[in-house]
Amino acid sequence: MTGPFLVAHRTDTASRARSSVAAGARYLEVDVRLVAGQAVVTHFRPVAWAGGRWERDNARVRRRRTPSPDLPVAELLDAAGTAAVLFDPKDRDPTARVRLVAALAGLVPDPAAHVVSTRDPVDLARFADAGFRTWRTLDTARQVIAAGRAPLAADGVTVRHRALTGNSVRALHVVTDTVVGWTVNSAVRARELVAMGVDGITTDRVTTVADVL
């Protein structure tokens, strides 16, 4: 496979991690939180008004359980094999966010083999200090323009793909070598991003996008 590398989105089970790597993903993207002191892969967050008894992931709601039913990060790393993991930290509690840095660093022999992406510059700095590579998350065209005009305090950027144009990709490449577009599930859009010169594409459909690279 040539062209941009692939990031498999929401690899929240060991089987999905393995199949994504087999299909050509170089990175496995996961949301991570600390639950009862353990780093787990989860898109569920506590429902604030429910006193911690319920969790939700968009329209899905479930009762909080201990131990967590979610995939431990340690098991994800085993399933990842040679692929790198792109961690997206989701803890909202400030103390938990600090503790998550130490928890993830303690699970990987070489933090620099993996990446953390977030919008929060303080969190990015903490993970960078722990040895992880970091990508700054950008959502809008305005954020993309601003990022291309100043030194970037991260190793790369991961950008909502609709905010990217050929000109903005070129501008971002002035400040970083790594520009990733997310989340791309259309072969047509993947081809457009390849033509723009992105370095990576995040997708739920690794096989579909891999076929156009």
mmCIF file with all atom_site columns, C-alpha atoms in Angstrom:
data_model
loop_
_atom_site.group_PDB
_atom_site.id
_atom_site.type_symbol
_atom_site.label_atom_id
_atom_site.label_alt_id
_atom_site.label_comp_id
_atom_site.label_asym_id
_atom_site.label_entity_id
_atom_site.label_seq_id
_atom_site.pdbx_PDB_ins_code
_atom_site.Cartn_x
_atom_site.Cartn_y
_atom_site.Cartn_z
_atom_site.occupancy
_atom_site.B_iso_or_equiv
_atom_site.pdbx_formal_charge
_atom_site.auth_seq_id
_atom_site.auth_comp_id
_atom_site.auth_asym_id
_atom_site.auth_atom_id
_atom_site.pdbx_PDB_model_num
ATOM 1   C CA . MET A 1 1   ? 0.000   0.000  0.000  1.00 0.00 ? 1   MET A CA 1
ATOM 2   C CA . THR A 1 2   ? 1.303   3.433  -0.950 1.00 0.00 ? 2   THR A CA 1
ATOM 3   C CA . GLY A 1 3   ? 0.093   6.909  -0.131 1.00 0.00 ? 3   GLY A CA 1
ATOM 4   C CA . PRO A 1 4   ? -1.168  8.126  3.252  1.00 0.00 ? 4   PRO A CA 1
ATOM 5   C CA . PHE A 1 5   ? -1.169  5.833  6.253  1.00 0.00 ? 5   PHE A CA 1
ATOM 6   C CA . LEU A 1 6   ? -4.481  4.612  7.642  1.00 0.00 ? 6   LEU A CA 1
ATOM 7   C CA . VAL A 1 7   ? -5.879  5.147  11.127 1.00 0.00 ? 7   VAL A CA 1
ATOM 8   C CA . ALA A 1 8   ? -8.666  2.740  12.094 1.00 0.00 ? 8   ALA A CA 1
ATOM 9   C CA . HIS A 1 9   ? -11.369 4.650  13.974 1.00 0.00 ? 9   HIS A CA 1
ATOM 10  C CA . ARG A 1 10  ? -13.050 3.318  17.153 1.00 0.00 ? 10  ARG A CA 1
ATOM 11  C CA . THR A 1 11  ? -11.135 0.072  17.491 1.00 0.00 ? 11  THR A CA 1
ATOM 12  C CA . ASP A 1 12  ? -12.835 -0.724 20.775 1.00 0.00 ? 12  ASP A CA 1
ATOM 13  C CA . THR A 1 13  ? -12.594 -4.524 20.626 1.00 0.00 ? 13  THR A CA 1
ATOM 14  C CA . ALA A 1 14  ? -9.603  -6.812 20.270 1.00 0.00 ? 14  ALA A CA 1
ATOM 15  C CA . SER A 1 15  ? -11.098 -8.483 17.196 1.00 0.00 ? 15  SER A CA 1
ATOM 16  C CA . ARG A 1 16  ? -11.660 -5.135 15.464 1.00 0.00 ? 16  ARG A CA 1
ATOM 17  C CA . ALA A 1 17  ? -8.096  -4.132 16.299 1.00 0.00 ? 17  ALA A CA 1
ATOM 18  C CA . ARG A 1 18  ? -6.694  -7.302 14.746 1.00 0.00 ? 18  ARG A CA 1
ATOM 19  C CA . SER A 1 19  ? -8.879  -7.100 11.629 1.00 0.00 ? 19  SER A CA 1
ATOM 20  C CA . SER A 1 20  ? -8.000  -3.418 11.133 1.00 0.00 ? 20  SER A CA 1
ATOM 21  C CA . VAL A 1 21  ? -4.285  -4.165 11.272 1.00 0.00 ? 21  VAL A CA 1
ATOM 22  C CA . ALA A 1 22  ? -4.756  -7.046 8.833  1.00 0.00 ? 22  ALA A CA 1
ATOM 23  C CA . ALA A 1 23  ? -6.581  -4.666 6.456  1.00 0.00 ? 23  ALA A CA 1
ATOM 24  C CA . GLY A 1 24  ? -3.692  -2.207 6.466  1.00 0.00 ? 24  GLY A CA 1
ATOM 25  C CA . ALA A 1 25  ? -4.181  0.182  9.390  1.00 0.00 ? 25  ALA A CA 1
ATOM 26  C CA . ARG A 1 26  ? -0.943  1.566  10.798 1.00 0.00 ? 26  ARG A CA 1
ATOM 27  C CA . TYR A 1 27  ? -2.674  3.219  13.772 1.00 0.00 ? 27  TYR A CA 1
ATOM 28  C CA . LEU A 1 28  ? -5.612  2.152  15.926 1.00 0.00 ? 28  LEU A CA 1
ATOM 29  C CA . GLU A 1 29  ? -7.660  5.088  17.273 1.00 0.00 ? 29  GLU A CA 1
ATOM 30  C CA . VAL A 1 30  ? -9.343  4.658  20.639 1.00 0.00 ? 30  VAL A CA 1
ATOM 31  C CA . ASP A 1 31  ? -11.100 6.823  23.208 1.00 0.00 ? 31  ASP A CA 1
ATOM 32  C CA . VAL A 1 32  ? -9.621  6.148  26.640 1.00 0.00 ? 32  VAL A CA 1
ATOM 33  C CA . ARG A 1 33  ? -10.632 6.879  30.242 1.00 0.00 ? 33  ARG A CA 1
ATOM 34  C CA . LEU A 1 34  ? -9.684  5.794  33.718 1.00 0.00 ? 34  LEU A CA 1
ATOM 35  C CA . VAL A 1 35  ? -12.371 3.577  35.260 1.00 0.00 ? 35  VAL A CA 1
ATOM 36  C CA . ALA A 1 36  ? -11.756 2.364  38.818 1.00 0.00 ? 36  ALA A CA 1
ATOM 37  C CA . GLY A 1 37  ? -8.078  3.139  38.334 1.00 0.00 ? 37  GLY A CA 1
ATOM 38  C CA . GLN A 1 38  ? -7.759  1.135  35.102 1.00 0.00 ? 38  GLN A CA 1
ATOM 39  C CA . ALA A 1 39  ? -7.190  2.602  31.639 1.00 0.00 ? 39  ALA A CA 1
ATOM 40  C CA . VAL A 1 40  ? -9.956  1.284  29.375 1.00 0.00 ? 40  VAL A CA 1
ATOM 41  C CA . VAL A 1 41  ? -11.096 1.801  25.803 1.00 0.00 ? 41  VAL A CA 1
ATOM 42  C CA . THR A 1 42  ? -14.559 3.343  25.951 1.00 0.00 ? 42  THR A CA 1
ATOM 43  C CA . HIS A 1 43  ? -16.842 5.868  24.301 1.00 0.00 ? 43  HIS A CA 1
ATOM 44  C CA . PHE A 1 44  ? -19.159 5.872  27.312 1.00 0.00 ? 44  PHE A CA 1
ATOM 45  C CA . ARG A 1 45  ? -19.022 8.779  29.749 1.00 0.00 ? 45  ARG A CA 1
ATOM 46  C CA . PRO A 1 46  ? -20.760 9.268  33.093 1.00 0.00 ? 46  PRO A CA 1
ATOM 47  C CA . VAL A 1 47  ? -24.119 11.036 32.901 1.00 0.00 ? 47  VAL A CA 1
ATOM 48  C CA . ALA A 1 48  ? -23.597 14.085 35.105 1.00 0.00 ? 48  ALA A CA 1
ATOM 49  C CA . TRP A 1 49  ? -27.134 14.332 36.514 1.00 0.00 ? 49  TRP A CA 1
ATOM 50  C CA . ALA A 1 50  ? -27.331 10.598 37.315 1.00 0.00 ? 50  ALA A CA 1
ATOM 51  C CA . GLY A 1 51  ? -24.829 10.617 40.168 1.00 0.00 ? 51  GLY A CA 1
ATOM 52  C CA . GLY A 1 52  ? -22.419 8.355  38.309 1.00 0.00 ? 52  GLY A CA 1
ATOM 53  C CA . ARG A 1 53  ? -24.913 5.482  38.086 1.00 0.00 ? 53  ARG A CA 1
ATOM 54  C CA . TRP A 1 54  ? -25.417 5.737  34.318 1.00 0.00 ? 54  TRP A CA 1
ATOM 55  C CA . GLU A 1 55  ? -23.155 6.235  31.306 1.00 0.00 ? 55  GLU A CA 1
ATOM 56  C CA . ARG A 1 56  ? -23.923 7.251  27.742 1.00 0.00 ? 56  ARG A CA 1
ATOM 57  C CA . ASP A 1 57  ? -22.362 7.113  24.290 1.00 0.00 ? 57  ASP A CA 1
ATOM 58  C CA . ASN A 1 58  ? -24.469 9.409  22.124 1.00 0.00 ? 58  ASN A CA 1
ATOM 59  C CA . ALA A 1 59  ? -27.875 7.661  21.996 1.00 0.00 ? 59  ALA A CA 1
ATOM 60  C CA . ARG A 1 60  ? -26.723 4.566  23.879 1.00 0.00 ? 60  ARG A CA 1
ATOM 61  C CA . VAL A 1 61  ? -27.214 4.538  27.652 1.00 0.00 ? 61  VAL A CA 1
ATOM 62  C CA . ARG A 1 62  ? -26.149 1.860  30.128 1.00 0.00 ? 62  ARG A CA 1
ATOM 63  C CA . ARG A 1 63  ? -25.885 1.367  33.876 1.00 0.00 ? 63  ARG A CA 1
ATOM 64  C CA . ARG A 1 64  ? -22.357 1.792  35.192 1.00 0.00 ? 64  ARG A CA 1
ATOM 65  C CA . ARG A 1 65  ? -20.784 -1.520 36.198 1.00 0.00 ? 65  ARG A CA 1
ATOM 66  C CA . THR A 1 66  ? -17.716 -2.492 38.216 1.00 0.00 ? 66  THR A CA 1
ATOM 67  C CA . PRO A 1 67  ? -15.456 -3.873 36.950 1.00 0.00 ? 67  PRO A CA 1
ATOM 68  C CA . SER A 1 68  ? -15.853 -2.039 33.659 1.00 0.00 ? 68  SER A CA 1
ATOM 69  C CA . PRO A 1 69  ? -17.133 -4.132 30.728 1.00 0.00 ? 69  PRO A CA 1
ATOM 70  C CA . ASP A 1 70  ? -14.901 -2.152 28.375 1.00 0.00 ? 70  ASP A CA 1
ATOM 71  C CA . LEU A 1 71  ? -11.651 -3.354 26.818 1.00 0.00 ? 71  LEU A CA 1
ATOM 72  C CA . PRO A 1 72  ? -8.603  -2.721 29.014 1.00 0.00 ? 72  PRO A CA 1
ATOM 73  C CA . VAL A 1 73  ? -5.917  -0.762 27.186 1.00 0.00 ? 73  VAL A CA 1
ATOM 74  C CA . ALA A 1 74  ? -3.438  -3.524 28.045 1.00 0.00 ? 74  ALA A CA 1
ATOM 75  C CA . GLU A 1 75  ? -5.512  -6.007 26.012 1.00 0.00 ? 75  GLU A CA 1
ATOM 76  C CA . LEU A 1 76  ? -5.821  -3.571 23.119 1.00 0.00 ? 76  LEU A CA 1
ATOM 77  C CA . LEU A 1 77  ? -2.039  -3.222 23.030 1.00 0.00 ? 77  LEU A CA 1
ATOM 78  C CA . ASP A 1 78  ? -1.682  -7.001 22.846 1.00 0.00 ? 78  ASP A CA 1
ATOM 79  C CA . ALA A 1 79  ? -4.127  -7.126 19.925 1.00 0.00 ? 79  ALA A CA 1
ATOM 80  C CA . ALA A 1 80  ? -2.445  -4.206 18.140 1.00 0.00 ? 80  ALA A CA 1
ATOM 81  C CA . GLY A 1 81  ? 0.718   -6.152 17.412 1.00 0.00 ? 81  GLY A CA 1
ATOM 82  C CA . THR A 1 82  ? 3.071   -3.905 15.444 1.00 0.00 ? 82  THR A CA 1
ATOM 83  C CA . ALA A 1 83  ? 0.471   -1.159 14.927 1.00 0.00 ? 83  ALA A CA 1
ATOM 84  C CA . ALA A 1 84  ? 0.682   2.068  16.903 1.00 0.00 ? 84  ALA A CA 1
ATOM 85  C CA . VAL A 1 85  ? -2.215  3.264  19.035 1.00 0.00 ? 85  VAL A CA 1
ATOM 86  C CA . LEU A 1 86  ? -3.711  6.739  18.730 1.00 0.00 ? 86  LEU A CA 1
ATOM 87  C CA . PHE A 1 87  ? -5.090  7.557  22.171 1.00 0.00 ? 87  PHE A CA 1
ATOM 88  C CA . ASP A 1 88  ? -7.894  10.119 22.477 1.00 0.00 ? 88  ASP A CA 1
ATOM 89  C CA . PRO A 1 89  ? -8.235  10.896 26.220 1.00 0.00 ? 89  PRO A CA 1
ATOM 90  C CA . LYS A 1 90  ? -11.828 11.517 27.304 1.00 0.00 ? 90  LYS A CA 1
ATOM 91  C CA . ASP A 1 91  ? -11.675 12.033 31.062 1.00 0.00 ? 91  ASP A CA 1
ATOM 92  C CA . ARG A 1 92  ? -13.257 15.327 32.100 1.00 0.00 ? 92  ARG A CA 1
ATOM 93  C CA . ASP A 1 93  ? -12.187 15.277 35.734 1.00 0.00 ? 93  ASP A CA 1
ATOM 94  C CA . PRO A 1 94  ? -8.862  17.195 36.039 1.00 0.00 ? 94  PRO A CA 1
ATOM 95  C CA . THR A 1 95  ? -7.357  14.721 38.513 1.00 0.00 ? 95  THR A CA 1
ATOM 96  C CA . ALA A 1 96  ? -8.297  11.734 36.367 1.00 0.00 ? 96  ALA A CA 1
ATOM 97  C CA . ARG A 1 97  ? -6.755  13.402 33.322 1.00 0.00 ? 97  ARG A CA 1
ATOM 98  C CA . VAL A 1 98  ? -3.421  13.728 35.090 1.00 0.00 ? 98  VAL A CA 1
ATOM 99  C CA . ARG A 1 99  ? -3.587  10.145 36.358 1.00 0.00 ? 99  ARG A CA 1
ATOM 100 C CA . LEU A 1 100 ? -4.420  8.850  32.882 1.00 0.00 ? 100 LEU A CA 1
ATOM 101 C CA . VAL A 1 101 ? -1.077  10.114 31.585 1.00 0.00 ? 101 VAL A CA 1
ATOM 102 C CA . ALA A 1 102 ? 0.807   8.006  34.128 1.00 0.00 ? 102 ALA A CA 1
ATOM 103 C CA . ALA A 1 103 ? -1.476  5.014  33.572 1.00 0.00 ? 103 ALA A CA 1
ATOM 104 C CA . LEU A 1 104 ? -0.917  4.947  29.810 1.00 0.00 ? 104 LEU A CA 1
ATOM 105 C CA . ALA A 1 105 ? 2.817   5.585  30.134 1.00 0.00 ? 105 ALA A CA 1
ATOM 106 C CA . GLY A 1 106 ? 3.030   2.610  32.481 1.00 0.00 ? 106 GLY A CA 1
ATOM 107 C CA . LEU A 1 107 ? 1.397   0.294  29.940 1.00 0.00 ? 107 LEU A CA 1
ATOM 108 C CA . VAL A 1 108 ? 3.699   0.878  26.965 1.00 0.00 ? 108 VAL A CA 1
ATOM 109 C CA . PRO A 1 109 ? 7.421   0.028  26.817 1.00 0.00 ? 109 PRO A CA 1
ATOM 110 C CA . ASP A 1 110 ? 8.051   2.973  24.474 1.00 0.00 ? 110 ASP A CA 1
ATOM 111 C CA . PRO A 1 111 ? 5.559   5.866  24.660 1.00 0.00 ? 111 PRO A CA 1
ATOM 112 C CA . ALA A 1 112 ? 7.111   7.424  21.537 1.00 0.00 ? 112 ALA A CA 1
ATOM 113 C CA . ALA A 1 113 ? 5.779   4.476  19.522 1.00 0.00 ? 113 ALA A CA 1
ATOM 114 C CA . HIS A 1 114 ? 2.241   5.755  20.143 1.00 0.00 ? 114 HIS A CA 1
ATOM 115 C CA . VAL A 1 115 ? 0.349   9.025  19.695 1.00 0.00 ? 115 VAL A CA 1
ATOM 116 C CA . VAL A 1 116 ? -2.080  11.075 21.783 1.00 0.00 ? 116 VAL A CA 1
ATOM 117 C CA . SER A 1 117 ? -4.531  13.457 20.117 1.00 0.00 ? 117 SER A CA 1
ATOM 118 C CA . THR A 1 118 ? -6.630  16.057 21.898 1.00 0.00 ? 118 THR A CA 1
ATOM 119 C CA . ARG A 1 119 ? -7.775  19.645 21.620 1.00 0.00 ? 119 ARG A CA 1
ATOM 120 C CA . ASP A 1 120 ? -6.390  20.599 25.043 1.00 0.00 ? 120 ASP A CA 1
ATOM 121 C CA . PRO A 1 121 ? -2.872  22.076 24.850 1.00 0.00 ? 121 PRO A CA 1
ATOM 122 C CA . VAL A 1 122 ? -2.235  21.361 28.541 1.00 0.00 ? 122 VAL A CA 1
ATOM 123 C CA . ASP A 1 123 ? -3.044  17.679 28.059 1.00 0.00 ? 123 ASP A CA 1
ATOM 124 C CA . LEU A 1 124 ? -0.864  17.577 24.945 1.00 0.00 ? 124 LEU A CA 1
ATOM 125 C CA . ALA A 1 125 ? 2.048   18.998 26.923 1.00 0.00 ? 125 ALA A CA 1
ATOM 126 C CA . ARG A 1 126 ? 1.587   16.452 29.724 1.00 0.00 ? 126 ARG A CA 1
ATOM 127 C CA . PHE A 1 127 ? 1.608   13.530 27.303 1.00 0.00 ? 127 PHE A CA 1
ATOM 128 C CA . ALA A 1 128 ? 4.586   14.956 25.424 1.00 0.00 ? 128 ALA A CA 1
ATOM 129 C CA . ASP A 1 129 ? 6.497   15.231 28.704 1.00 0.00 ? 129 ASP A CA 1
ATOM 130 C CA . ALA A 1 130 ? 5.683   11.544 29.320 1.00 0.00 ? 130 ALA A CA 1
ATOM 131 C CA . GLY A 1 131 ? 7.300   10.649 25.992 1.00 0.00 ? 131 GLY A CA 1
ATOM 132 C CA . PHE A 1 132 ? 4.282   10.241 23.718 1.00 0.00 ? 132 PHE A CA 1
ATOM 133 C CA . ARG A 1 133 ? 4.052   11.767 20.267 1.00 0.00 ? 133 ARG A CA 1
ATOM 134 C CA . THR A 1 134 ? 1.177   14.241 20.060 1.00 0.00 ? 134 THR A CA 1
ATOM 135 C CA . TRP A 1 135 ? -1.263  15.405 17.406 1.00 0.00 ? 135 TRP A CA 1
ATOM 136 C CA . ARG A 1 136 ? -3.379  18.487 17.949 1.00 0.00 ? 136 ARG A CA 1
ATOM 137 C CA . THR A 1 137 ? -7.050  18.008 17.061 1.00 0.00 ? 137 THR A CA 1
ATOM 138 C CA . LEU A 1 138 ? -8.590  20.688 14.821 1.00 0.00 ? 138 LEU A CA 1
ATOM 139 C CA . ASP A 1 139 ? -12.296 20.939 14.018 1.00 0.00 ? 139 ASP A CA 1
ATOM 140 C CA . THR A 1 140 ? -12.884 24.018 11.891 1.00 0.00 ? 140 THR A CA 1
ATOM 141 C CA . ALA A 1 141 ? -11.413 25.827 8.916  1.00 0.00 ? 141 ALA A CA 1
ATOM 142 C CA . ARG A 1 142 ? -10.682 28.801 11.175 1.00 0.00 ? 142 ARG A CA 1
ATOM 143 C CA . GLN A 1 143 ? -8.654  26.600 13.534 1.00 0.00 ? 143 GLN A CA 1
ATOM 144 C CA . VAL A 1 144 ? -6.791  25.138 10.567 1.00 0.00 ? 144 VAL A CA 1
ATOM 145 C CA . ILE A 1 145 ? -5.873  28.597 9.271  1.00 0.00 ? 145 ILE A CA 1
ATOM 146 C CA . ALA A 1 146 ? -4.671  29.708 12.715 1.00 0.00 ? 146 ALA A CA 1
ATOM 147 C CA . ALA A 1 147 ? -2.604  26.543 13.186 1.00 0.00 ? 147 ALA A CA 1
ATOM 148 C CA . GLY A 1 148 ? -0.813  27.117 9.888  1.00 0.00 ? 148 GLY A CA 1
ATOM 149 C CA . ARG A 1 149 ? 0.312   30.594 10.937 1.00 0.00 ? 149 ARG A CA 1
ATOM 150 C CA . ALA A 1 150 ? 2.233   29.812 14.129 1.00 0.00 ? 150 ALA A CA 1
ATOM 151 C CA . PRO A 1 151 ? 4.671   27.257 15.522 1.00 0.00 ? 151 PRO A CA 1
ATOM 152 C CA . LEU A 1 152 ? 2.821   24.062 16.383 1.00 0.00 ? 152 LEU A CA 1
ATOM 153 C CA . ALA A 1 153 ? 3.266   22.736 19.921 1.00 0.00 ? 153 ALA A CA 1
ATOM 154 C CA . ALA A 1 154 ? 2.671   19.144 18.763 1.00 0.00 ? 154 ALA A CA 1
ATOM 155 C CA . ASP A 1 155 ? 4.133   16.567 16.391 1.00 0.00 ? 155 ASP A CA 1
ATOM 156 C CA . GLY A 1 156 ? 1.215   16.767 13.983 1.00 0.00 ? 156 GLY A CA 1
ATOM 157 C CA . VAL A 1 157 ? -2.411  17.692 13.462 1.00 0.00 ? 157 VAL A CA 1
ATOM 158 C CA . THR A 1 158 ? -5.527  15.583 13.025 1.00 0.00 ? 158 THR A CA 1
ATOM 159 C CA . VAL A 1 159 ? -8.244  17.573 11.298 1.00 0.00 ? 159 VAL A CA 1
ATOM 160 C CA . ARG A 1 160 ? -11.956 17.124 10.629 1.00 0.00 ? 160 ARG A CA 1
ATOM 161 C CA . HIS A 1 161 ? -11.705 16.318 6.934  1.00 0.00 ? 161 HIS A CA 1
ATOM 162 C CA . ARG A 1 162 ? -14.328 18.823 5.797  1.00 0.00 ? 162 ARG A CA 1
ATOM 163 C CA . ALA A 1 163 ? -12.105 21.605 7.152  1.00 0.00 ? 163 ALA A CA 1
ATOM 164 C CA . LEU A 1 164 ? -9.248  20.647 4.813  1.00 0.00 ? 164 LEU A CA 1
ATOM 165 C CA . THR A 1 165 ? -8.459  22.061 1.385  1.00 0.00 ? 165 THR A CA 1
ATOM 166 C CA . GLY A 1 166 ? -5.399  21.778 -0.784 1.00 0.00 ? 166 GLY A CA 1
ATOM 167 C CA . ASN A 1 167 ? -4.265  25.234 0.326  1.00 0.00 ? 167 ASN A CA 1
ATOM 168 C CA . SER A 1 168 ? -4.757  24.513 4.021  1.00 0.00 ? 168 SER A CA 1
ATOM 169 C CA . VAL A 1 169 ? -2.867  21.218 3.796  1.00 0.00 ? 169 VAL A CA 1
ATOM 170 C CA . ARG A 1 170 ? 0.043   23.053 2.191  1.00 0.00 ? 170 ARG A CA 1
ATOM 171 C CA . ALA A 1 171 ? -0.078  25.718 4.917  1.00 0.00 ? 171 ALA A CA 1
ATOM 172 C CA . LEU A 1 172 ? -0.108  23.094 7.666  1.00 0.00 ? 172 LEU A CA 1
ATOM 173 C CA . HIS A 1 173 ? 2.871   21.354 6.087  1.00 0.00 ? 173 HIS A CA 1
ATOM 174 C CA . VAL A 1 174 ? 4.875   24.512 6.721  1.00 0.00 ? 174 VAL A CA 1
ATOM 175 C CA . VAL A 1 175 ? 4.570   23.894 10.480 1.00 0.00 ? 175 VAL A CA 1
ATOM 176 C CA . THR A 1 176 ? 4.322   20.085 10.642 1.00 0.00 ? 176 THR A CA 1
ATOM 177 C CA . ASP A 1 177 ? 5.173   16.970 8.663  1.00 0.00 ? 177 ASP A CA 1
ATOM 178 C CA . THR A 1 178 ? 1.997   15.136 9.726  1.00 0.00 ? 178 THR A CA 1
ATOM 179 C CA . VAL A 1 179 ? -1.496  16.145 8.606  1.00 0.00 ? 179 VAL A CA 1
ATOM 180 C CA . VAL A 1 180 ? -4.270  13.593 9.171  1.00 0.00 ? 180 VAL A CA 1
ATOM 181 C CA . GLY A 1 181 ? -7.889  13.899 8.028  1.00 0.00 ? 181 GLY A CA 1
ATOM 182 C CA . TRP A 1 182 ? -10.779 12.379 10.034 1.00 0.00 ? 182 TRP A CA 1
ATOM 183 C CA . THR A 1 183 ? -13.237 10.584 9.827  1.00 0.00 ? 183 THR A CA 1
ATOM 184 C CA . VAL A 1 184 ? -13.340 9.602  6.149  1.00 0.00 ? 184 VAL A CA 1
ATOM 185 C CA . ASN A 1 185 ? -15.614 6.762  5.008  1.00 0.00 ? 185 ASN A CA 1
ATOM 186 C CA . SER A 1 186 ? -16.067 7.717  1.362  1.00 0.00 ? 186 SER A CA 1
ATOM 187 C CA . ALA A 1 187 ? -13.683 6.456  -1.310 1.00 0.00 ? 187 ALA A CA 1
ATOM 188 C CA . VAL A 1 188 ? -14.337 9.647  -3.290 1.00 0.00 ? 188 VAL A CA 1
ATOM 189 C CA . ARG A 1 189 ? -13.366 11.880 -0.371 1.00 0.00 ? 189 ARG A CA 1
ATOM 190 C CA . ALA A 1 190 ? -10.340 9.715  0.382  1.00 0.00 ? 190 ALA A CA 1
ATOM 191 C CA . ARG A 1 191 ? -9.090  10.263 -3.180 1.00 0.00 ? 191 ARG A CA 1
ATOM 192 C CA . GLU A 1 192 ? -9.589  14.016 -2.783 1.00 0.00 ? 192 GLU A CA 1
ATOM 193 C CA . LEU A 1 193 ? -7.532  14.044 0.416  1.00 0.00 ? 193 LEU A CA 1
ATOM 194 C CA . VAL A 1 194 ? -4.793  11.990 -1.218 1.00 0.00 ? 194 VAL A CA 1
ATOM 195 C CA . ALA A 1 195 ? -4.638  14.584 -4.001 1.00 0.00 ? 195 ALA A CA 1
ATOM 196 C CA . MET A 1 196 ? -4.381  17.353 -1.383 1.00 0.00 ? 196 MET A CA 1
ATOM 197 C CA . GLY A 1 197 ? -1.328  15.671 0.102  1.00 0.00 ? 197 GLY A CA 1
ATOM 198 C CA . VAL A 1 198 ? -2.511  14.524 3.525  1.00 0.00 ? 198 VAL A CA 1
ATOM 199 C CA . ASP A 1 199 ? -0.209  12.136 5.361  1.00 0.00 ? 199 ASP A CA 1
ATOM 200 C CA . GLY A 1 200 ? -2.894  10.030 7.030  1.00 0.00 ? 200 GLY A CA 1
ATOM 201 C CA . ILE A 1 201 ? -6.603  9.233  6.858  1.00 0.00 ? 201 ILE A CA 1
ATOM 202 C CA . THR A 1 202 ? -8.768  8.125  9.775  1.00 0.00 ? 202 THR A CA 1
ATOM 203 C CA . THR A 1 203 ? -11.640 5.856  8.787  1.00 0.00 ? 203 THR A CA 1
ATOM 204 C CA . ASP A 1 204 ? -14.242 3.399  10.041 1.00 0.00 ? 204 ASP A CA 1
ATOM 205 C CA . ARG A 1 205 ? -13.852 1.515  6.742  1.00 0.00 ? 205 ARG A CA 1
ATOM 206 C CA . VAL A 1 206 ? -10.219 0.530  6.526  1.00 0.00 ? 206 VAL A CA 1
ATOM 207 C CA . THR A 1 207 ? -10.669 -1.917 3.650  1.00 0.00 ? 207 THR A CA 1
ATOM 208 C CA . THR A 1 208 ? -12.715 0.534  1.559  1.00 0.00 ? 208 THR A CA 1
ATOM 209 C CA . VAL A 1 209 ? -10.240 3.379  1.957  1.00 0.00 ? 209 VAL A CA 1
ATOM 210 C CA . ALA A 1 210 ? -7.177  1.141  1.617  1.00 0.00 ? 210 ALA A CA 1
ATOM 211 C CA . ASP A 1 211 ? -8.411  0.094  -1.815 1.00 0.00 ? 211 ASP A CA 1
ATOM 212 C CA . VAL A 1 212 ? -8.141  3.655  -3.166 1.00 0.00 ? 212 VAL A CA 1
ATOM 213 C CA . LEU A 1 213 ? -4.642  4.394  -1.868 1.00 0.00 ? 213 LEU A CA 1
#
